[in-house]
Coordinates of C-alpha atoms in Angstrom, one line a residue:
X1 CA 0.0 0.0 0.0
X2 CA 1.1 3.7 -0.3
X3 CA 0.1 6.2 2.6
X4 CA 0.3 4.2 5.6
X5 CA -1.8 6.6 7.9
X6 CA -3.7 8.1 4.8
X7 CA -6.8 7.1 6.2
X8 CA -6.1 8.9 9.4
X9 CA -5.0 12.2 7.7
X10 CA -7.4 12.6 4.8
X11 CA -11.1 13.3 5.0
X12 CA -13.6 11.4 2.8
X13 CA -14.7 13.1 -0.6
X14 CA -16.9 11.9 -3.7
X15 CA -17.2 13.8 -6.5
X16 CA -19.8 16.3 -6.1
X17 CA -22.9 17.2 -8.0
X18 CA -24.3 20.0 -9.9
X19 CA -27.1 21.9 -8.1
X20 CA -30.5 20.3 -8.3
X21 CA -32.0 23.6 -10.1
X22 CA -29.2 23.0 -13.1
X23 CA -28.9 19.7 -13.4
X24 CA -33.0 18.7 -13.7
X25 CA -32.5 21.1 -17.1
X26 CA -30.5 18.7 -19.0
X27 CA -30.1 15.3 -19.6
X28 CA -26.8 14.9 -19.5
X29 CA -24.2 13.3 -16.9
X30 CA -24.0 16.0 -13.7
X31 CA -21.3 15.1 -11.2
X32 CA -18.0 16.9 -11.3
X33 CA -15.1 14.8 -11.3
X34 CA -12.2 15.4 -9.4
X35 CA -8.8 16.8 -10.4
X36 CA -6.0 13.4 -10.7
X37 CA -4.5 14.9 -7.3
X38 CA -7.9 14.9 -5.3
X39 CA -8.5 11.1 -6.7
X40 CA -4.9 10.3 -6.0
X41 CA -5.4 11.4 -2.0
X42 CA -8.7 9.6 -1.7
X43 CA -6.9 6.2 -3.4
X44 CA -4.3 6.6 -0.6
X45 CA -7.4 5.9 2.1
X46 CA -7.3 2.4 1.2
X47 CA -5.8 1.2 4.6
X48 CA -3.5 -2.2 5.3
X49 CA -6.9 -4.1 6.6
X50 CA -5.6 -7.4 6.4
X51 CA -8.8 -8.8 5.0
X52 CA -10.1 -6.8 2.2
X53 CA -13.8 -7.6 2.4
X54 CA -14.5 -5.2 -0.5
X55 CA -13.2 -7.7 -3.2
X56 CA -14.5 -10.2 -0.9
X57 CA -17.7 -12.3 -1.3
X58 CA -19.8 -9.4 0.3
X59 CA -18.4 -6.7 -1.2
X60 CA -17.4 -6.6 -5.2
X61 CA -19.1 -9.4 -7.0
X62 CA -16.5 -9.3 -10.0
X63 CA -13.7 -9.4 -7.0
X64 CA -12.0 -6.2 -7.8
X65 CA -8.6 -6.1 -6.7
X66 CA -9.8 -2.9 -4.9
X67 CA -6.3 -2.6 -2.4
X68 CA -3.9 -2.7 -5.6
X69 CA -5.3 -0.4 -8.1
X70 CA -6.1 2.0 -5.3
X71 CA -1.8 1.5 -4.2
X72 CA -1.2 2.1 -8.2
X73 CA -3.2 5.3 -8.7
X74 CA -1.9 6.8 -5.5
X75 CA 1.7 6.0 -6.9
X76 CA 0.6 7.5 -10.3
X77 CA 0.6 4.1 -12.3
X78 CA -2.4 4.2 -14.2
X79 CA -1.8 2.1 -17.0
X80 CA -1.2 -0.6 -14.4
X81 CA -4.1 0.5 -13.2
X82 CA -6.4 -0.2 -15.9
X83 CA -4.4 -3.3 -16.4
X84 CA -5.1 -4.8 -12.9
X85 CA -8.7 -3.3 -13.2
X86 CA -9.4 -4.5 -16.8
X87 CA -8.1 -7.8 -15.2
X88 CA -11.8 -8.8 -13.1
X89 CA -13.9 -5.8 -14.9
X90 CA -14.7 -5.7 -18.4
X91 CA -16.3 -2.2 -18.3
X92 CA -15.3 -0.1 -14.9
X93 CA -16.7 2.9 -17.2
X94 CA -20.2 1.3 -16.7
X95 CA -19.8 -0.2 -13.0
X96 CA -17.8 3.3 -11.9
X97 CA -20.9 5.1 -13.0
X98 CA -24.0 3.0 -11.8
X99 CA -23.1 0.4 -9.3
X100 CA -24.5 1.3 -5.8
X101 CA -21.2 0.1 -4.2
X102 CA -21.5 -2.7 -2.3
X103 CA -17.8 -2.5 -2.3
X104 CA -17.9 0.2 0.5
X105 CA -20.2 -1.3 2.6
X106 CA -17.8 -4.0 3.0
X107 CA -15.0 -1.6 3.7
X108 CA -13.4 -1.7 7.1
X109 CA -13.4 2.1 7.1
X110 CA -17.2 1.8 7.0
X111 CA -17.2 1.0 10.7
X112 CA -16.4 4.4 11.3
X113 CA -19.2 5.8 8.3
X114 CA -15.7 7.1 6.1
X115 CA -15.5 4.2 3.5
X116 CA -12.6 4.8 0.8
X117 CA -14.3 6.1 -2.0
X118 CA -13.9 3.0 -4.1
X119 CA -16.8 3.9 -6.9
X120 CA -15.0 7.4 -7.4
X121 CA -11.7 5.9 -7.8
X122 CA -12.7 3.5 -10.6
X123 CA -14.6 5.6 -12.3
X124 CA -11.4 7.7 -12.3
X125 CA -9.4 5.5 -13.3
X126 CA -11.5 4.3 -16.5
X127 CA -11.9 7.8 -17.6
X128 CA -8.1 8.6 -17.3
X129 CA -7.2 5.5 -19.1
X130 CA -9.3 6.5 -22.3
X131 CA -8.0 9.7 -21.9
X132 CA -4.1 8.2 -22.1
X133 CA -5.0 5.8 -25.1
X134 CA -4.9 2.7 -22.9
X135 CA -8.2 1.5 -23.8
X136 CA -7.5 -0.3 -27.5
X137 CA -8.7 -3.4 -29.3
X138 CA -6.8 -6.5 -27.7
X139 CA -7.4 -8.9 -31.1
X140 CA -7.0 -12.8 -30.1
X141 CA -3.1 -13.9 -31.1
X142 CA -4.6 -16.7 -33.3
X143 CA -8.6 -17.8 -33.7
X144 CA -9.6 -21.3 -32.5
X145 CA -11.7 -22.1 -35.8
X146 CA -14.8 -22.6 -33.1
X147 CA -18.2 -20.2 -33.6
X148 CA -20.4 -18.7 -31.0
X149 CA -23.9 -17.0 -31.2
X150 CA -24.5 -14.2 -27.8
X151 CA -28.1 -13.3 -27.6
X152 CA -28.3 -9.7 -26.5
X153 CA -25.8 -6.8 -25.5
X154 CA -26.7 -6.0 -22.4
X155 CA -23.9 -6.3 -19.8
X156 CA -24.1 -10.2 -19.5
X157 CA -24.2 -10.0 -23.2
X158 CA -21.5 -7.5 -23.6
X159 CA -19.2 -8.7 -21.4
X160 CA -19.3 -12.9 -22.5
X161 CA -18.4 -11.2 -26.4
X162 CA -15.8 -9.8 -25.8
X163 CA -14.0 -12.8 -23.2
X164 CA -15.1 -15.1 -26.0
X165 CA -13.4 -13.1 -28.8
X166 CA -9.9 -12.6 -27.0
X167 CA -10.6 -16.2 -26.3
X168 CA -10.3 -16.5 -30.4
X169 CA -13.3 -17.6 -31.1
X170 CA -15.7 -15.9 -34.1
X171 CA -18.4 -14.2 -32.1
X172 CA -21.8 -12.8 -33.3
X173 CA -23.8 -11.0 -31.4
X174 CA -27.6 -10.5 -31.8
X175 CA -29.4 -7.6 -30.7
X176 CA -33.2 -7.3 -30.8
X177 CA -33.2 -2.9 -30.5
X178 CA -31.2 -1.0 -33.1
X179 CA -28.3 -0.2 -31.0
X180 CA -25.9 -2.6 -28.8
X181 CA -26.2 -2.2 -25.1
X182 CA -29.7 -3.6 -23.6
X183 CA -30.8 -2.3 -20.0
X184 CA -27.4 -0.3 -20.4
X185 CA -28.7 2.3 -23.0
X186 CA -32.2 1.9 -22.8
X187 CA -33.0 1.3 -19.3
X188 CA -30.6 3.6 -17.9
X189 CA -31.1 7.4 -17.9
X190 CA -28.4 9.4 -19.8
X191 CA -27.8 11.6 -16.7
X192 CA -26.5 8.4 -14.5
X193 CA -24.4 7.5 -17.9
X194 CA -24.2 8.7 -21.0
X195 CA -24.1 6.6 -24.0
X196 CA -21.1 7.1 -26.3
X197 CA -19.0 5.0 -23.2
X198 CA -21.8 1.9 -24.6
X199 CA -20.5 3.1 -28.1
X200 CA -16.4 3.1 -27.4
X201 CA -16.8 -0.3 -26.2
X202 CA -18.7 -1.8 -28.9
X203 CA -15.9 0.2 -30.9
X204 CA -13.2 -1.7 -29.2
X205 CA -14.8 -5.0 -29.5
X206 CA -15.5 -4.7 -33.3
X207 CA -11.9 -4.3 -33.4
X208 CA -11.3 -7.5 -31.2
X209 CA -13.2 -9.1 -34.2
X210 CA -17.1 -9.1 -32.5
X211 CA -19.7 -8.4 -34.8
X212 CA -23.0 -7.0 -33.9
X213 CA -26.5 -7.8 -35.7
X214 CA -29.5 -5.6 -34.6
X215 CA -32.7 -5.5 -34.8
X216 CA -32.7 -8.8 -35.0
X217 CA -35.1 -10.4 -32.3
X218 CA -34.1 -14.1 -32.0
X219 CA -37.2 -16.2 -31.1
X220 CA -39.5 -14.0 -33.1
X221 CA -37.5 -13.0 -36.4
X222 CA -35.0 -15.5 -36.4
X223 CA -35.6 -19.0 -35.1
X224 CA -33.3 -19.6 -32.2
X225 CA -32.8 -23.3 -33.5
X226 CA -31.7 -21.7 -36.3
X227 CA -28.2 -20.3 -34.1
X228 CA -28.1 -23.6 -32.4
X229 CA -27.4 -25.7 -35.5
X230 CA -25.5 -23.0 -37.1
X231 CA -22.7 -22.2 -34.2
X232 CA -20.8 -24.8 -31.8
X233 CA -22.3 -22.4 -28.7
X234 CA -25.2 -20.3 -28.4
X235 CA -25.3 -18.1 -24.9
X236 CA -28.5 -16.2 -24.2
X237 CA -28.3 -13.4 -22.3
X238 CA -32.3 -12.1 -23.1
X239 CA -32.4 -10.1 -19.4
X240 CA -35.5 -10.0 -17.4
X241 CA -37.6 -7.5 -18.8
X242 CA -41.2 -9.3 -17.9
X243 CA -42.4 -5.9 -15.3
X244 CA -43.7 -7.6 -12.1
X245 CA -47.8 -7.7 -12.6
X246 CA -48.9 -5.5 -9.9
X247 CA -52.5 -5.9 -9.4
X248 CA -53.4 -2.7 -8.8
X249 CA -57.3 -1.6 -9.6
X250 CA -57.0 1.1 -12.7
X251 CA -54.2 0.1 -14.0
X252 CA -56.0 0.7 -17.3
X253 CA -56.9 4.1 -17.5
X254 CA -54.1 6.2 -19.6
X255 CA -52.0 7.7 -17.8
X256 CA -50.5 4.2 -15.8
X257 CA -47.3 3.1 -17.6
X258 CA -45.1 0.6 -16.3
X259 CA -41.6 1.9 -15.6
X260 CA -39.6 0.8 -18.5
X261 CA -42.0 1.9 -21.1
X262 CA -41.2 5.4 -20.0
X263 CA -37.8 5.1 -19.4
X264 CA -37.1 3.3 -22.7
X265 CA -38.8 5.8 -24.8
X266 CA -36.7 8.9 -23.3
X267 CA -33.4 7.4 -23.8
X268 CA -34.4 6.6 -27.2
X269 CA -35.8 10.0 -27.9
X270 CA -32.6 11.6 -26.4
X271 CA -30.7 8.4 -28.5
X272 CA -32.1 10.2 -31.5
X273 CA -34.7 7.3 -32.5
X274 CA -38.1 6.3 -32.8
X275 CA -39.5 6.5 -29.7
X276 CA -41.3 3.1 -30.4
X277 CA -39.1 0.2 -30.6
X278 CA -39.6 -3.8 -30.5
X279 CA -40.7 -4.7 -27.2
X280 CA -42.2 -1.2 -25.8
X281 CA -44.8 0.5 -28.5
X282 CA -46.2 3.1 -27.1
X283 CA -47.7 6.4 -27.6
X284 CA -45.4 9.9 -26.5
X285 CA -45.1 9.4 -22.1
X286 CA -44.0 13.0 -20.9
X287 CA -44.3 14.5 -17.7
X288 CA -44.3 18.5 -18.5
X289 CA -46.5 20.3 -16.3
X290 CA -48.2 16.9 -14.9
X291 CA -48.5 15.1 -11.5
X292 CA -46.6 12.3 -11.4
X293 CA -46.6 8.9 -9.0
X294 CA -44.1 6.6 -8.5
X295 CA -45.3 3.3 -7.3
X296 CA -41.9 1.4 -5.8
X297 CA -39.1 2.1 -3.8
X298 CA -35.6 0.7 -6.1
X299 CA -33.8 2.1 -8.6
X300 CA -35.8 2.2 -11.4
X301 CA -38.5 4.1 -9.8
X302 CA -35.8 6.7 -8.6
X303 CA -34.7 6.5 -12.9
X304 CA -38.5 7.0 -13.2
X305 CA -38.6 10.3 -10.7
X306 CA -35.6 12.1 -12.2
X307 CA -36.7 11.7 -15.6
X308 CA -40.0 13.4 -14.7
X309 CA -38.9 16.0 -13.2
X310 CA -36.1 16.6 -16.2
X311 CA -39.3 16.7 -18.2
X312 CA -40.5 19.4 -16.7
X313 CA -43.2 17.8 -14.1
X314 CA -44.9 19.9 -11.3
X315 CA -44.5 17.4 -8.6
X316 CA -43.3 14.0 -8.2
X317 CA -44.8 11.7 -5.4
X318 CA -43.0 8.2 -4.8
X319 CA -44.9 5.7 -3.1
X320 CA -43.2 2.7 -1.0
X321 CA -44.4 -0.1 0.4
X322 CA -41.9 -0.6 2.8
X323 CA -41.4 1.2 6.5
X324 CA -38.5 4.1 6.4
X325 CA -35.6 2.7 7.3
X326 CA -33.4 4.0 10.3
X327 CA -30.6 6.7 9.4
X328 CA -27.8 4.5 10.5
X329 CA -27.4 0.5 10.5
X330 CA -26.3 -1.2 13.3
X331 CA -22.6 -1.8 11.9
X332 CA -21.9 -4.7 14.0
X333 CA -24.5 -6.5 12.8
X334 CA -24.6 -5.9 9.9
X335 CA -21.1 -4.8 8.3
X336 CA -19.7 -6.2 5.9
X337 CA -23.0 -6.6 4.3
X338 CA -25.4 -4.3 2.5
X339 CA -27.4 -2.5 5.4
X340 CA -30.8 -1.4 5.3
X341 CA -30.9 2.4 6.1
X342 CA -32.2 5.3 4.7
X343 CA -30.3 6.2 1.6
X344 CA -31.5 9.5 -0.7
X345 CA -30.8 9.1 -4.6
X346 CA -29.9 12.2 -6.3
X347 CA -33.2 11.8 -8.4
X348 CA -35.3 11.8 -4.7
X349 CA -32.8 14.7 -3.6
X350 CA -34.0 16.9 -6.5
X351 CA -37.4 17.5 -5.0
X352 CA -39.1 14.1 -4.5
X353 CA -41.9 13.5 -1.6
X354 CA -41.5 10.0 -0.7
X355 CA -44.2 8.3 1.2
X356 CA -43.1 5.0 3.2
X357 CA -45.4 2.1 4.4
X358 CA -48.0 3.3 2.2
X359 CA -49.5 0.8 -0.1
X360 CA -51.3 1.8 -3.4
X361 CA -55.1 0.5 -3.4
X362 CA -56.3 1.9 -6.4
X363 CA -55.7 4.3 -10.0
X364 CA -58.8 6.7 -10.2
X365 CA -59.7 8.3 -13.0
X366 CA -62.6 10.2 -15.0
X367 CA -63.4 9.3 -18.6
X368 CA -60.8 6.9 -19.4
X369 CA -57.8 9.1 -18.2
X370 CA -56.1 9.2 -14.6
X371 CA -56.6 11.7 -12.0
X372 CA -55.8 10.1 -8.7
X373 CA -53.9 7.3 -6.9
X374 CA -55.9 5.8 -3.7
X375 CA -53.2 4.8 -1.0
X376 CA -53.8 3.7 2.8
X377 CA -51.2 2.9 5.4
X378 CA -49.8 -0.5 5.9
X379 CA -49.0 -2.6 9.0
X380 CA -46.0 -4.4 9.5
X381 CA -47.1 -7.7 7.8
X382 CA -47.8 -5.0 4.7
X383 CA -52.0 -5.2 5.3
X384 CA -54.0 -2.2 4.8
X385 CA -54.9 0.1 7.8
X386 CA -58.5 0.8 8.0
X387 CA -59.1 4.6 8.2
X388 CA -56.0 5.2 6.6
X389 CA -57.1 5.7 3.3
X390 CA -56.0 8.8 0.8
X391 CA -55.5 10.3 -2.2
X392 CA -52.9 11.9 -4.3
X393 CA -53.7 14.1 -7.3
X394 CA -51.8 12.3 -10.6
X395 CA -52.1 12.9 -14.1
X396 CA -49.0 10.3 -14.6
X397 CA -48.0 7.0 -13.2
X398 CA -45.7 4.6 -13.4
X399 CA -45.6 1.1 -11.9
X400 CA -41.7 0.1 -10.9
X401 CA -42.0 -2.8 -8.1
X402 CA -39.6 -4.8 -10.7
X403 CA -39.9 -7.6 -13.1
X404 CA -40.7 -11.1 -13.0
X405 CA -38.4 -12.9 -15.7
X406 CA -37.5 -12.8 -19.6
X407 CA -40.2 -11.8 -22.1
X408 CA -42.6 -15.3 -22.3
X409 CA -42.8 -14.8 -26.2
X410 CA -39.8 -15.2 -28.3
X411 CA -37.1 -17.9 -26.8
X412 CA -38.8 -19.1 -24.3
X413 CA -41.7 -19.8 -26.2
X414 CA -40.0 -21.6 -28.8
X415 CA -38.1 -24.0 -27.0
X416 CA -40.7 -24.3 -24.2
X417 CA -40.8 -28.2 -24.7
X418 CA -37.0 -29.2 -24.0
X419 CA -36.1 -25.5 -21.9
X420 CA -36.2 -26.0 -18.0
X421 CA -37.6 -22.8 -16.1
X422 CA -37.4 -22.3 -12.6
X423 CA -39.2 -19.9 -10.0
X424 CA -38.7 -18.2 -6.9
X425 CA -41.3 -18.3 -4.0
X426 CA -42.2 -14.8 -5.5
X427 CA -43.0 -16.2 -8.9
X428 CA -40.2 -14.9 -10.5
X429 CA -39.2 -17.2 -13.5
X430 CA -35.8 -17.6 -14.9
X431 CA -33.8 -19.9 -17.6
X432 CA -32.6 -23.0 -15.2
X433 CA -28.6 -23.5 -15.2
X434 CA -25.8 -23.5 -12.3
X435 CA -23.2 -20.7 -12.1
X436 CA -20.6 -23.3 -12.8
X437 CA -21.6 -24.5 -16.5
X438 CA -24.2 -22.4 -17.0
X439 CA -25.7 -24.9 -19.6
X440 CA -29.6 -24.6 -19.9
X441 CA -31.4 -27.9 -20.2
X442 CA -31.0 -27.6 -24.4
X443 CA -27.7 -28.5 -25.8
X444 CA -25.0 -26.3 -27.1
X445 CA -27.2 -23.2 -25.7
X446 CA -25.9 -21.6 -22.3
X447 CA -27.3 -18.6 -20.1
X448 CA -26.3 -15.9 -18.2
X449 CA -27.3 -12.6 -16.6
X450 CA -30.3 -11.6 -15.2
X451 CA -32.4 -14.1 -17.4
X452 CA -30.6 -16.9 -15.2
X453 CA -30.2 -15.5 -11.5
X454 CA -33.6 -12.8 -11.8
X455 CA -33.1 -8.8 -12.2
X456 CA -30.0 -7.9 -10.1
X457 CA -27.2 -5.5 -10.9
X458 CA -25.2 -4.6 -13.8
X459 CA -21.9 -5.9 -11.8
X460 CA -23.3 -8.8 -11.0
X461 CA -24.4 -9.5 -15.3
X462 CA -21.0 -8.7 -16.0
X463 CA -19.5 -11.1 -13.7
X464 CA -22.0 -14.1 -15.2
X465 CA -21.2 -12.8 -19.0
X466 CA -17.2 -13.7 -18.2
X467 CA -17.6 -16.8 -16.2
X468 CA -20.2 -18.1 -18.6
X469 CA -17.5 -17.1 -21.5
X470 CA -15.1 -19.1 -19.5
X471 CA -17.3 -21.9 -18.9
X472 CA -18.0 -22.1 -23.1
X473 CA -14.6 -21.9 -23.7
X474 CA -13.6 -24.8 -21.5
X475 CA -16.2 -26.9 -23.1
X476 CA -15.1 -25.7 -26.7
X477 CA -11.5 -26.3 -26.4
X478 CA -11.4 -28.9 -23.3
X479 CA -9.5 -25.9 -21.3
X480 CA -9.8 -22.6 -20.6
X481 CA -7.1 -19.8 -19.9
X482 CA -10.3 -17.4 -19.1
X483 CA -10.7 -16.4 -15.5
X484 CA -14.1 -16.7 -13.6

């Protein structure tokens, strides 16, 4: 490590934001970074703590060799940098950007509520390196003669491609939207990440040798038997895009959207493209001068509440289901996991009311169109609370309480006969296969991503894309030099 007693002589900082009234006028990214000197100082936090839970099972899921690159960039090495992070992290851009950090709960600084500011280090370090020029195609030495079909670019997708293709294998990659990226660049607002890092890395992977087909929608356009007798491996990596049903009286009337209808059609509107693609037709969703609810408490809701009010909306109203949650966690029962506490997005930040154990009974509206959303109080056990009852004015709404499994049309639809499903005791559904093979039930096809384990995080897709990669490899070649 480099600053022995740098966590006793420099203060926490993250890079900070623009202010709420400037940033909620554009769509664009809106934290400031931080100069190399300031990232440098906070890199030299990282303390000798023996066990470095943040690469550990609770912290990083890709394993991040958090302690090294944070000793390199205080030491000004970042080419090794890169190097070490490119080593367990395919896209650090992406993670650096979105990922809620479970790396920090699980540092041992978090005891004392100072965790090294991991997320703001990697970030840093990705930008710096394409800055520098380190970030360039790395072309397999020799190709293995060996073929292999990925279905969909999302993270999973993204990251198995491009493992695969320094492996030496041809790679193909299909793509149901018009541009490469999934959940990446349609589900995730431009002002969390902008989409031209989605574009350098396709760059960089076309120069690896990946080619991309889109608009092709595999199940429904092109037969997925079709890629299974053409290629030696087919790995699909279709996401779980299925929104949770939500049950919810009214759900008719216009106005109620689901989520990712609404989100999808504004990065494709800021992407420049027909606001009605494959999988979400709708009619223009925009929020200027309206009312808007928020039914759900995660991170797509929060997508769904700074969008709106970017758009221009008079109030935003998110509803959860769930009590508030304490301030602080009880660290030492809880560390190194993630803690439930209160935590404030900087969507909720930029003007949000957020109502807690409040459960959403009904959509009201007049002539077809929404005016209202009934709510009572819950219990504990999540019941209605007689006499509780209320309503809040709404013109908009949009239902984010998550999603239940791939799209049921499609792949899983055609190969419903021979493909083993599984679900949760939610009724969640997901493609069957282990996180050691990650072979479905049909041969020569493999899975991975959120269409295997249920919706989860982007770090966690990227870290099933390169151990499925490794795991077709080995079964391609007998071995694999890959790492899981």
């Amino acid at each position: 490590m480099g600053k022995v007693t740098g966590f006793l002589e420099i203060d926490r900082q993250v890079g900070k934001y623009q202010p709420a009234s400037d940033r909620i006028r554009h769509f664009r990214e809106f934290t400031i970074p931080m100069s190399d000197g300031e990232v440098k100082k906070q890199a030299a936090r990282c303390m000798d703590c023996g066990i470095p839970f943040c690469h550990g099972p609770t912290g990083c899921p890709v394993h991040n060799q958090i302690p090294d690159w944070n000793d390199l960039v205080y030491n000004d090495n970042w080419d090794e940098a890169i190097r070490n992070l490119h080593s367990t992290n395919n896209f650090p851009e992406f993670t650096g950007r979105i990922c809620p950090a479970p790396c920090e709960e699980a540092c041992t600084l978090n005891l004392e509520d100072v965790p090294v500011s991991i997320k703001t280090v990697e970030q840093a370090i990705a930008d710096k390196a394409y800055e520098k020029g380190f970030i360039i195609p790395q072309p397999a030495v020799s190709k293995t003669g060996k073929n292999v079909a990925v279905i969909g670019s999302g993270p999973a997708g993204l990251a198995a491609a491009q493992q695969l293709g320094r492996a030496g294998h041809e790679v193909h990659v299909y793509e149901r939207e018009s541009r490469p990226g999934g959940l990446l660049r349609y589900g995730i607002p431009d002002f969390k990440m902008e989409k031209h890092f989605i574009d350098r890395r396709v760059t960089q992977m076309e120069g690896e040798g990946v080619t991309f087909f889109c608009g092709v929608n595999v199940g429904i356009d092109k037969p997925v038997q079709e890629l299974i007798d053409s290629y030696d491996a087919v790995l699909y990596c279709g996401g779980a895009e299925t929104p949770r049903p939500a049950g919810i009286p009214g759900s008719e009337f216009e106005g109620v959207h689901d989520a990712m209808h609404y989100l999808v059609q504004q990065n494709r509107r800021i992407g420049r493209e027909n606001i009605e693609s494959v999988a979400w037709p709708s009619d223009p969703i925009l929020a200027s001068g309206k009312h808007v609810v928020v039914v759900g408490g995660g991170d797509t809701a929060s997508d769904c509440v700074g969008t709106a009010f970017r758009q221009g909306a008079v109030k935003v109203t998110q509803l959860d289901i769930r009590p508030q949650p304490p301030e602080k966690e009880d660290k030492l029962s809880v560390w190194p996991y993630w803690a439930t506490k209160m935590r404030t997005s900087s969507s909720q930040a930029e003007g949000a009311d957020r109502e807690f154990q409040v459960a959403t009974l009904e959509f009201i509206g007049e002539n077809g169109t929404l005016t209202h959303v009934k709510c009572c109080e819950v219990d504990e056990s999540r019941k209605p609370i007689a006499g509780t009852e209320f309503f809040i004015k709404a013109d908009l709404a949009f239902i984010a309480i998550g999603f239940s499994g791939p799209f049921e049309d499609g792949i899983v639809k055609e190969l419903a006969a021979s493909l083993d499903m599984r679900a949760d005791r939610r009724g969640n559904r997901s493609v069957a296969a282990d996180d050691r093979n990650y072979r479905t039930s049909v041969d020569k096809l493999y899975t991975a991503g959120d269409v295997r384990r249920g919706q989860s995080l982007v770090v966690w897709a990227i870290r099933e894309g390169r151990q499925a990669a490794q795991a077709i490899d080995a079964a391609l070649m007998g071995a694999s030099v890959l790492p899981r």
